Amino acid sequence: MLIKSLLTTENKFNSTAELIEWIKRRNREVQVSVETIPFAEMEYWHQDKDGSLHHKSGRFFSIQGIKVQTDYGKINEWMQPIINQPEVGYLGILTKEFDGVLYFLMQAKIEPGNVNCVQISPTLQATKSNYRQVHQGKKPNYLDYFVNAKPEEILLDQLQSEQGARFLRKRNRNIIIKVSGEVEVKEDFRWMTLGQIKELACRNNMVNMDTRTVLSGLKLSDYQNPLDDNSQMTEFGRGMMLSSSTNHSLFDMRHHLSWLSGLKAKYDLLVFPTPIYNMPDWKVTDYEIIREDKKYFKVIGVRVTIANREVASWCQPLVAPMQQGLCAYIIKKINGVYHFLVQAKLECGNYDVMELAPTVQCLTGDYSKAIIKPPFCDYVLNARPEQIIFDTLQSEEGGRFYKEQNRNMLIEADDYFPIELPEHYTWMTLNQIYSFLCFNNFLNIQARSLLSAIQYR
Amino acid sequence: MLIKSLLTTENKFNSTAELIEWIKRRNREVQVSVETIPFAEMEYWHQDKDGSLHHKSGRFFSIQGIKVQTDYGKINEWMQPIINQPEVGYLGILTKEFDGVLYFLMQAKIEPGNVNCVQISPTLQATKSNYRQVHQGKKPNYLDYFVNAKPEEILLDQLQSEQGARFLRKRNRNIIIKVSGEVEVKEDFRWMTLGQIKELACRNNMVNMDTRTVLSGLKLSDYQNPLDDNSQMTEFGRGMMLSSSTNHSLFDMRHHLSWLSGLKAKYDLLVFPTPIYNMPDWKVTDYEIIREDKKYFKVIGVRVTIANREVASWCQPLVAPMQQGLCAYIIKKINGVYHFLVQAKLECGNYDVMELAPTVQCLTGDYSKAIIKPPFCDYVLNARPEQIIFDTLQSEEGGRFYKEQNRNMLIEADDYFPIELPEHYTWMTLNQIYSFLCFNNFLNIQARSLLSAIQYR
């Protein structure tokens, strides 16, 4: 199934400049106030006698304490709060072809934690509590298209993880559907091409995390013949297209699968519920669950008030990072094909012990002040300008995280960069990465988010 | 990489008759006594105040109570004991080529729960507690070959599940390696061809579960050119080889992945620890953890004494089924290619909510007496002799289960069998099943065990 002009930025509805202006205008129009309040004052929320925070419906999400035991890494036991949201939500994008061009129906969505308020979001972003209307709210827009999608309308349908250091085994259903009938474009929604979304993703905090994770699964070479119709592509874009379609690679899939089975078997990850009040290194105040040393992150309670056409207000906990993070892939042409330097990383909330992560992922600790930096961190931070392919700030999910933005980078290795790697690292082509993506829960959200940043034009 | 004569039964070391005689002799030579004893008398085991059973090392395995909540099926909440063994163990087979024939180094292994005592087992069957020598025992035979295997020696390396209704998220590393150097054949070990093992698997309770799960992952069409060297194959065998190599199928992989993502997203599975003493419907006596209605299974404590060349004795809990079970695939030629009727099944101990299971899997309830039987159960039980391709009794793991054997069947559907299926069921070619197998935890142990039964000769 080839879809022409997936990457074009020519849009019969809105130019990219108009879309940027639209997001800016929506940001001006809306007033979002996020006020830190004591946990005890959060309406519809309850703090348990062990310190955990629960929604009174018993659903939605909760903040719980966990004790982690593992033989991976230098710290083998710790306790921390974590977001527990056992429901699988929808992250869905509706697409439709107009005049041979595929358009994506995107939303200008307000999230309380966003550094700016409004970002470009999927058509549908709904927890099970949302769409089963636990909050008694109205039915999410476009929900029925996804619930009733026919198999032949589904371009992509994957269960993918969220941040493994912050969420306990959380997954979402990432789904892209292509419909043919008339689609009403509701207020706050616009049609965009994939090329336009990729242009917008080059700007800081413009395209939200949920959009990035859904689009990361779309394997372009399934839709665009790499030998054809690539006049709009840069040389780098053609290199990426080759990497995502070729079967030539340094290691074969059997090698990668065995490498990962070996690592998953080698390391234990045990997670036990534990009372938040009993966690050493953490203290619980009326307003915060925070580490004594102020590292990593803290949990706060907020009252959100959004004044727009109408006024909405609610309370919820948010997780606030204590520093900015860094996520970067190093890529390198090996035998003429771009390979990504991928690591297998254990995080306490992972569904399956280890997931594939970018070359460098420093989110929890402050990498800039660390004495011993993680492997390749210095290489990335000292990259020469001509090695830097991509370098923007991207937001984490504003519904759970308070003003969390991380530096996202794509770095091309120079000729002297070694092919030999430490045990937890390997080289994969994009084609191999996409094979893992299809089978769910293999790539972590940082690894996926960065993939969606790849520019072809 | 083609390995000639993978399926031959000509063995330069032992004929199949000799191997059968060897197992029979080992069964005669060994005396296994399994004596039911009170839990309190199990040496090195401890019954907690909540009723759970733990090894005093804190490792190995334990019997715990769980509460299960799910919106799948008719029963939405229940409690049960379950085996908790969070370690990933090795199930490894060492192979070596002699004169162009691949031989598998198999063991005649005693397990206390086996209906017969000795069955054919993988080269290495070791929990992490075993090979890290928690029991202070000696190092498992051949362990070093697996620990030190080079990537190019590894034919297969997968993390696969065990019984989801009995084990809490248990997995083993299924691994086959091919070595080239001299290999010492220790006492109780023999070289066998794959063809021989498959012949032996046609007999009741001869090839143990661990062997079956490891061999199930070996995709024959990767090694044997389906168009070549198939003179030893039956017409059915050639049909199976085609099904495992063709890309022609009723549904494509994207369809299957989306179907499974949808079902995994639709159903919640929540599992909480719960005290065994508080489980309604279950009672704990000095000797048993058993349901009041005597259904499903019970937990017993045993003292095992094995008298052979030397005498060994130890205590442990075992899980004893209350009836015999049934596992069956229905297969059907669709457009000239054999397709397997696979179901997506939720079991409480599953790693990822649902796994692919055979068409019929009745292990926990007594299917023969059920008024409303599961789908396709009657069809399988009433199959005409010419539809029955395979019908044997196979044992579950004798290290955990007491005399558990289940009927394993492969049934060819007649022309009138419908292609349309209920929501939780689909048709897959063998090639598609192998794609899922590679990526771990997609097929349950019953689904895998039955695959290993497929005969090509």
PDB file of N, CA and C in Angstrom, chain A residues 246-305:
ATOM      1  N   THR A 246      16.277  -1.714   4.188  1.00  0.00           N
ATOM      2  CA  THR A 246      17.278  -2.710   3.791  1.00  0.00           C
ATOM      3  C   THR A 246      17.322  -3.904   4.744  1.00  0.00           C
ATOM      4  N   ASN A 247      17.747  -5.043   4.216  1.00  0.00           N
ATOM      5  CA  ASN A 247      18.021  -6.196   5.075  1.00  0.00           C
ATOM      6  C   ASN A 247      19.511  -6.346   5.357  1.00  0.00           C
ATOM      7  N   HIS A 248      20.303  -5.378   4.880  1.00  0.00           N
ATOM      8  CA  HIS A 248      21.740  -5.422   5.165  1.00  0.00           C
ATOM      9  C   HIS A 248      22.002  -4.753   6.503  1.00  0.00           C
ATOM     10  N   SER A 249      22.622  -5.468   7.408  1.00  0.00           N
ATOM     11  CA  SER A 249      22.863  -4.900   8.736  1.00  0.00           C
ATOM     12  C   SER A 249      24.075  -5.575   9.352  1.00  0.00           C
ATOM     13  N   LEU A 250      24.660  -4.899  10.304  1.00  0.00           N
ATOM     14  CA  LEU A 250      25.847  -5.438  10.954  1.00  0.00           C
ATOM     15  C   LEU A 250      25.514  -6.745  11.681  1.00  0.00           C
ATOM     16  N   PHE A 251      24.388  -6.771  12.385  1.00  0.00           N
ATOM     17  CA  PHE A 251      23.940  -7.974  13.097  1.00  0.00           C
ATOM     18  C   PHE A 251      22.555  -8.357  12.580  1.00  0.00           C
ATOM     19  N   ASP A 252      22.229  -9.649  12.592  1.00  0.00           N
ATOM     20  CA  ASP A 252      20.878 -10.025  12.163  1.00  0.00           C
ATOM     21  C   ASP A 252      19.920 -10.035  13.355  1.00  0.00           C
ATOM     22  N   MET A 253      18.625 -10.197  13.072  1.00  0.00           N
ATOM     23  CA  MET A 253      17.607 -10.123  14.126  1.00  0.00           C
ATOM     24  C   MET A 253      17.798 -11.229  15.157  1.00  0.00           C
ATOM     25  N   ARG A 254      18.228 -12.395  14.694  1.00  0.00           N
ATOM     26  CA  ARG A 254      18.443 -13.482  15.651  1.00  0.00           C
ATOM     27  C   ARG A 254      19.491 -13.084  16.692  1.00  0.00           C
ATOM     28  N   HIS A 255      20.518 -12.410  16.203  1.00  0.00           N
ATOM     29  CA  HIS A 255      21.558 -11.914  17.112  1.00  0.00           C
ATOM     30  C   HIS A 255      20.959 -10.942  18.138  1.00  0.00           C
ATOM     31  N   HIS A 256      20.164  -9.990  17.654  1.00  0.00           N
ATOM     32  CA  HIS A 256      19.583  -8.997  18.572  1.00  0.00           C
ATOM     33  C   HIS A 256      18.641  -9.651  19.591  1.00  0.00           C
ATOM     34  N   LEU A 257      17.814 -10.579  19.106  1.00  0.00           N
ATOM     35  CA  LEU A 257      16.845 -11.224  19.998  1.00  0.00           C
ATOM     36  C   LEU A 257      17.563 -12.030  21.070  1.00  0.00           C
ATOM     37  N   SER A 258      18.630 -12.686  20.686  1.00  0.00           N
ATOM     38  CA  SER A 258      19.390 -13.482  21.642  1.00  0.00           C
ATOM     39  C   SER A 258      20.087 -12.572  22.653  1.00  0.00           C
ATOM     40  N   TRP A 259      20.653 -11.481  22.154  1.00  0.00           N
ATOM     41  CA  TRP A 259      21.306 -10.492  23.030  1.00  0.00           C
ATOM     42  C   TRP A 259      20.323  -9.993  24.092  1.00  0.00           C
ATOM     43  N   LEU A 260      19.103  -9.701  23.660  1.00  0.00           N
ATOM     44  CA  LEU A 260      18.104  -9.154  24.572  1.00  0.00           C
ATOM     45  C   LEU A 260      17.568 -10.230  25.526  1.00  0.00           C
ATOM     46  N   SER A 261      17.345 -11.453  25.016  1.00  0.00           N
ATOM     47  CA  SER A 261      16.912 -12.555  25.891  1.00  0.00           C
ATOM     48  C   SER A 261      17.954 -12.793  26.976  1.00  0.00           C
ATOM     49  N   GLY A 262      19.213 -12.755  26.581  1.00  0.00           N
ATOM     50  CA  GLY A 262      20.296 -12.970  27.538  1.00  0.00           C
ATOM     51  C   GLY A 262      20.295 -11.927  28.638  1.00  0.00           C
ATOM     52  N   LEU A 263      20.119 -10.665  28.253  1.00  0.00           N
ATOM     53  CA  LEU A 263      20.128  -9.592  29.255  1.00  0.00           C
ATOM     54  C   LEU A 263      18.887  -9.652  30.143  1.00  0.00           C
ATOM     55  N   LYS A 264      17.730  -9.942  29.550  1.00  0.00           N
ATOM     56  CA  LYS A 264      16.507 -10.028  30.353  1.00  0.00           C
ATOM     57  C   LYS A 264      16.570 -11.196  31.327  1.00  0.00           C
ATOM     58  N   ALA A 265      17.230 -12.276  30.906  1.00  0.00           N
ATOM     59  CA  ALA A 265      17.354 -13.440  31.790  1.00  0.00           C
ATOM     60  C   ALA A 265      18.389 -13.184  32.882  1.00  0.00           C
ATOM     61  N   LYS A 266      19.384 -12.376  32.555  1.00  0.00           N
ATOM     62  CA  LYS A 266      20.492 -12.155  33.483  1.00  0.00           C
ATOM     63  C   LYS A 266      20.073 -11.320  34.691  1.00  0.00           C
ATOM     64  N   TYR A 267      19.245 -10.329  34.453  1.00  0.00           N
ATOM     65  CA  TYR A 267      18.939  -9.377  35.518  1.00  0.00           C
ATOM     66  C   TYR A 267      17.555  -9.619  36.117  1.00  0.00           C
ATOM     67  N   ASP A 268      17.507  -9.612  37.433  1.00  0.00           N
ATOM     68  CA  ASP A 268      16.229  -9.697  38.147  1.00  0.00           C
ATOM     69  C   ASP A 268      15.683  -8.294  38.346  1.00  0.00           C
ATOM     70  N   LEU A 269      14.388  -8.173  38.251  1.00  0.00           N
ATOM     71  CA  LEU A 269      13.723  -6.925  38.619  1.00  0.00           C
ATOM     72  C   LEU A 269      12.521  -7.299  39.472  1.00  0.00           C
ATOM     73  N   LEU A 270      12.597  -6.996  40.760  1.00  0.00           N
ATOM     74  CA  LEU A 270      11.484  -7.295  41.659  1.00  0.00           C
ATOM     75  C   LEU A 270      10.928  -5.980  42.183  1.00  0.00           C
ATOM     76  N   VAL A 271       9.626  -5.835  42.108  1.00  0.00           N
ATOM     77  CA  VAL A 271       8.970  -4.596  42.533  1.00  0.00           C
ATOM     78  C   VAL A 271       7.875  -4.951  43.532  1.00  0.00           C
ATOM     79  N   PHE A 272       7.953  -4.378  44.716  1.00  0.00           N
ATOM     80  CA  PHE A 272       6.962  -4.649  45.763  1.00  0.00           C
ATOM     81  C   PHE A 272       6.287  -3.349  46.165  1.00  0.00           C
ATOM     82  N   PRO A 273       4.987  -3.388  46.453  1.00  0.00           N
ATOM     83  CA  PRO A 273       4.340  -2.188  46.992  1.00  0.00           C
ATOM     84  C   PRO A 273       4.923  -1.864  48.366  1.00  0.00           C
ATOM     85  N   THR A 274       5.057  -0.616  48.671  1.00  0.00           N
ATOM     86  CA  THR A 274       5.603  -0.218  49.970  1.00  0.00           C
ATOM     87  C   THR A 274       4.954   1.100  50.394  1.00  0.00           C
ATOM     88  N   PRO A 275       4.737   1.312  51.692  1.00  0.00           N
ATOM     89  CA  PRO A 275       4.083   2.566  52.106  1.00  0.00           C
ATOM     90  C   PRO A 275       4.983   3.770  51.808  1.00  0.00           C
ATOM     91  N   ILE A 276       4.396   4.815  51.251  1.00  0.00           N
ATOM     92  CA  ILE A 276       5.167   6.028  50.933  1.00  0.00           C
ATOM     93  C   ILE A 276       5.769   6.621  52.212  1.00  0.00           C
ATOM     94  N   TYR A 277       5.043   6.507  53.319  1.00  0.00           N
ATOM     95  CA  TYR A 277       5.540   7.081  54.579  1.00  0.00           C
ATOM     96  C   TYR A 277       6.786   6.370  55.093  1.00  0.00           C
ATOM     97  N   ASN A 278       7.037   5.150  54.596  1.00  0.00           N
ATOM     98  CA  ASN A 278       8.189   4.383  55.100  1.00  0.00           C
ATOM     99  C   ASN A 278       9.402   4.462  54.195  1.00  0.00           C
ATOM    100  N   MET A 279       9.365   5.306  53.151  1.00  0.00           N
ATOM    101  CA  MET A 279      10.457   5.295  52.190  1.00  0.00           C
ATOM    102  C   MET A 279      11.630   6.120  52.712  1.00  0.00           C
ATOM    103  N   PRO A 280      12.781   5.471  52.973  1.00  0.00           N
ATOM    104  CA  PRO A 280      13.937   6.255  53.392  1.00  0.00           C
ATOM    105  C   PRO A 280      14.326   7.196  52.252  1.00  0.00           C
ATOM    106  N   ASP A 281      14.944   8.295  52.548  1.00  0.00           N
ATOM    107  CA  ASP A 281      15.387   9.316  51.577  1.00  0.00           C
ATOM    108  C   ASP A 281      14.244  10.192  51.058  1.00  0.00           C
ATOM    109  N   TRP A 282      13.005   9.810  51.346  1.00  0.00           N
ATOM    110  CA  TRP A 282      11.877  10.613  50.876  1.00  0.00           C
ATOM    111  C   TRP A 282      11.133  11.193  52.079  1.00  0.00           C
ATOM    112  N   LYS A 283      10.610  12.400  51.922  1.00  0.00           N
ATOM    113  CA  LYS A 283       9.747  12.914  52.975  1.00  0.00           C
ATOM    114  C   LYS A 283       8.414  13.368  52.359  1.00  0.00           C
ATOM    115  N   VAL A 284       7.371  13.247  53.163  1.00  0.00           N
ATOM    116  CA  VAL A 284       6.042  13.635  52.710  1.00  0.00           C
ATOM    117  C   VAL A 284       5.621  14.853  53.524  1.00  0.00           C
ATOM    118  N   THR A 285       5.412  15.951  52.828  1.00  0.00           N
ATOM    119  CA  THR A 285       4.883  17.133  53.510  1.00  0.00           C
ATOM    120  C   THR A 285       3.421  17.281  53.096  1.00  0.00           C
ATOM    121  N   ASP A 286       2.780  18.335  53.566  1.00  0.00           N
ATOM    122  CA  ASP A 286       1.394  18.554  53.155  1.00  0.00           C
ATOM    123  C   ASP A 286       1.290  18.785  51.649  1.00  0.00           C
ATOM    124  N   TYR A 287       2.368  19.283  51.069  1.00  0.00           N
ATOM    125  CA  TYR A 287       2.352  19.710  49.664  1.00  0.00           C
ATOM    126  C   TYR A 287       3.150  18.836  48.701  1.00  0.00           C
ATOM    127  N   GLU A 288       4.071  18.065  49.236  1.00  0.00           N
ATOM    128  CA  GLU A 288       5.033  17.401  48.350  1.00  0.00           C
ATOM    129  C   GLU A 288       5.412  16.016  48.861  1.00  0.00           C
ATOM    130  N   ILE A 289       5.740  15.145  47.915  1.00  0.00           N
ATOM    131  CA  ILE A 289       6.490  13.930  48.232  1.00  0.00           C
ATOM    132  C   ILE A 289       7.829  14.138  47.543  1.00  0.00           C
ATOM    133  N   ILE A 290       8.884  14.322  48.304  1.00  0.00           N
ATOM    134  CA  ILE A 290      10.147  14.812  47.746  1.00  0.00           C
ATOM    135  C   ILE A 290      11.322  14.148  48.443  1.00  0.00           C
ATOM    136  N   ARG A 291      12.403  13.961  47.706  1.00  0.00           N
ATOM    137  CA  ARG A 291      13.600  13.382  48.318  1.00  0.00           C
ATOM    138  C   ARG A 291      14.285  14.415  49.202  1.00  0.00           C
ATOM    139  N   GLU A 292      14.906  13.918  50.257  1.00  0.00           N
ATOM    140  CA  GLU A 292      15.647  14.803  51.173  1.00  0.00           C
ATOM    141  C   GLU A 292      16.727  15.572  50.395  1.00  0.00           C
ATOM    142  N   ASP A 293      17.374  14.874  49.449  1.00  0.00           N
ATOM    143  CA  ASP A 293      18.469  15.523  48.703  1.00  0.00           C
ATOM    144  C   ASP A 293      17.953  16.285  47.480  1.00  0.00           C
ATOM    145  N   LYS A 294      16.637  16.369  47.341  1.00  0.00           N
ATOM    146  CA  LYS A 294      15.987  17.102  46.243  1.00  0.00           C
ATOM    147  C   LYS A 294      16.372  16.590  44.853  1.00  0.00           C
ATOM    148  N   LYS A 295      16.776  15.338  44.756  1.00  0.00           N
ATOM    149  CA  LYS A 295      17.148  14.763  43.458  1.00  0.00           C
ATOM    150  C   LYS A 295      15.932  14.203  42.719  1.00  0.00           C
ATOM    151  N   TYR A 296      16.140  13.881  41.459  1.00  0.00           N
ATOM    152  CA  TYR A 296      15.229  13.101  40.630  1.00  0.00           C
ATOM    153  C   TYR A 296      13.901  13.818  40.353  1.00  0.00           C
ATOM    154  N   PHE A 297      12.892  13.599  41.195  1.00  0.00           N
ATOM    155  CA  PHE A 297      11.599  14.228  40.927  1.00  0.00           C
ATOM    156  C   PHE A 297      10.817  14.333  42.219  1.00  0.00           C
ATOM    157  N   LYS A 298       9.728  15.088  42.185  1.00  0.00           N
ATOM    158  CA  LYS A 298       8.846  15.152  43.346  1.00  0.00           C
ATOM    159  C   LYS A 298       7.395  15.055  42.880  1.00  0.00           C
ATOM    160  N   VAL A 299       6.509  14.716  43.801  1.00  0.00           N
ATOM    161  CA  VAL A 299       5.079  14.657  43.494  1.00  0.00           C
ATOM    162  C   VAL A 299       4.416  15.848  44.172  1.00  0.00           C
ATOM    163  N   ILE A 300       3.608  16.574  43.411  1.00  0.00           N
ATOM    164  CA  ILE A 300       2.890  17.716  43.985  1.00  0.00           C
ATOM    165  C   ILE A 300       1.393  17.567  43.732  1.00  0.00           C
ATOM    166  N   GLY A 301       0.590  18.299  44.479  1.00  0.00           N
ATOM    167  CA  GLY A 301      -0.846  18.348  44.229  1.00  0.00           C
ATOM    168  C   GLY A 301      -1.184  19.707  43.629  1.00  0.00           C
ATOM    169  N   VAL A 302      -2.008  19.740  42.616  1.00  0.00           N
ATOM    170  CA  VAL A 302      -2.328  21.030  41.986  1.00  0.00           C
ATOM    171  C   VAL A 302      -3.826  21.195  41.769  1.00  0.00           C
ATOM    172  N   ARG A 303      -4.229  22.448  41.731  1.00  0.00           N
ATOM    173  CA  ARG A 303      -5.559  22.789  41.224  1.00  0.00           C
ATOM    174  C   ARG A 303      -5.348  23.468  39.875  1.00  0.00           C
ATOM    175  N   VAL A 304      -5.956  22.909  38.857  1.00  0.00           N
ATOM    176  CA  VAL A 304      -5.828  23.426  37.501  1.00  0.00           C
ATOM    177  C   VAL A 304      -7.090  24.207  37.168  1.00  0.00           C
ATOM    178  N   THR A 305      -6.916  25.413  36.654  1.00  0.00           N
ATOM    179  CA  THR A 305      -8.077  26.167  36.176  1.00  0.00           C
ATOM    180  C   THR A 305      -7.793  26.628  34.759  1.00  0.00           C
TER     181      THR A 305
END
